[in-house]
XYZ file of C-alpha atoms in Angstrom:
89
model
C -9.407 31.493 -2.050
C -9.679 27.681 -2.634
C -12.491 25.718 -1.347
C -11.656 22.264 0.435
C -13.584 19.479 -1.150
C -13.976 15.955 0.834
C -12.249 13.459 -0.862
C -13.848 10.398 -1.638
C -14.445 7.616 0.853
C -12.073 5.260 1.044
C -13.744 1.098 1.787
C -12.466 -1.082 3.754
C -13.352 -3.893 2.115
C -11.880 -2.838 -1.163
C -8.213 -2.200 0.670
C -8.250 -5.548 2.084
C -9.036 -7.250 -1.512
C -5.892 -4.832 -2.597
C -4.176 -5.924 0.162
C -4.527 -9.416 -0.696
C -4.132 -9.822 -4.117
C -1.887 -7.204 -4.946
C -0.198 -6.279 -1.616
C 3.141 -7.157 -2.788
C 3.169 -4.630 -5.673
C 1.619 -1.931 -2.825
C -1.430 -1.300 -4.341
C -3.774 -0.789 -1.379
C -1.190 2.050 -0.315
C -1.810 3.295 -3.570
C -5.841 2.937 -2.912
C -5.202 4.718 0.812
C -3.723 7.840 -0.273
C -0.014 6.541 0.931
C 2.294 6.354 -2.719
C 5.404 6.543 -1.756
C 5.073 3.225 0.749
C 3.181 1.894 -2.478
C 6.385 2.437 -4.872
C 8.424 0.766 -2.412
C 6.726 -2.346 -2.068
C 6.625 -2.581 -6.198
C 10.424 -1.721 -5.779
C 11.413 -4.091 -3.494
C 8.668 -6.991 -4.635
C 10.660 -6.378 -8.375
C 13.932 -6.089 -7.008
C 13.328 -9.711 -5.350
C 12.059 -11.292 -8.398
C 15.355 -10.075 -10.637
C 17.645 -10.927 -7.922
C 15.736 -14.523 -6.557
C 18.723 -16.514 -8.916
C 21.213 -14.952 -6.657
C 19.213 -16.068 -3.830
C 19.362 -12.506 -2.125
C 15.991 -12.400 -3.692
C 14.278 -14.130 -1.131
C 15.477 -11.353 1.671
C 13.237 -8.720 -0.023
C 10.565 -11.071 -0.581
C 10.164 -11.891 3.223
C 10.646 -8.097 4.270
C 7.852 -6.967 1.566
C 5.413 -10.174 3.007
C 6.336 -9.282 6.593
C 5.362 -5.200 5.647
C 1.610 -6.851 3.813
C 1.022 -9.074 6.794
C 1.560 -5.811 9.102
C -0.715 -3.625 6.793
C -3.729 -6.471 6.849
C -3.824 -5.012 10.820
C -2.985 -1.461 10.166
C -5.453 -1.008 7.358
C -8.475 -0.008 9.197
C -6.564 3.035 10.601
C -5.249 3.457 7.380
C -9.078 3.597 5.953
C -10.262 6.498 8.688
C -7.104 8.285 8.030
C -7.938 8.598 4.580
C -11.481 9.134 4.953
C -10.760 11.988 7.168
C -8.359 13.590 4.217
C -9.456 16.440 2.642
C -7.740 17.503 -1.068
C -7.844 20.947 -2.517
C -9.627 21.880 -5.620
């Protein structure tokens, strides 16, 4: 039988410095325990940059800012979420 270990306490403080300074490449989804929103925001923040000469680029750019500026408010809910995780041994 596998025991349940807590996993380890997520800070709030540290997601919002994520959040901030690396939001666009979805790193503080990556901090809370949430990957797959994390490898979308790298996708779509890189798929902006490569496709900015066509000037589509900006589209993905907005909807990837618009998704950080909705996380900065979400991310305390995101923080007890993950602090009330448990992973298996």
């Amino acid at each position: 039988m596998r025991r349940r270990t807590p996993a380890a306490p997520r800070s709030l403080g540290v997601a919002y410095v994520l959040c901030v300074l690396l939001g666009l490449l979805g790193a503080h989804r990556f901090y809370l325990g949430h990957p797959g929103p994390g490898v979308a925001y790298a996708v779509l923040t890189v798929v902006g940059l490569t496709s900015a000469s066509w000037g589509i680029g900006f589209l993905f750019g907005a909807l990837v800012l618009l998704l950080v500026l909705i996380d900065l408010f979400r991310i305390p809910g995101y923080v007890r979420a993950a602090n009330g995780q448990y992973w298996t041994d």
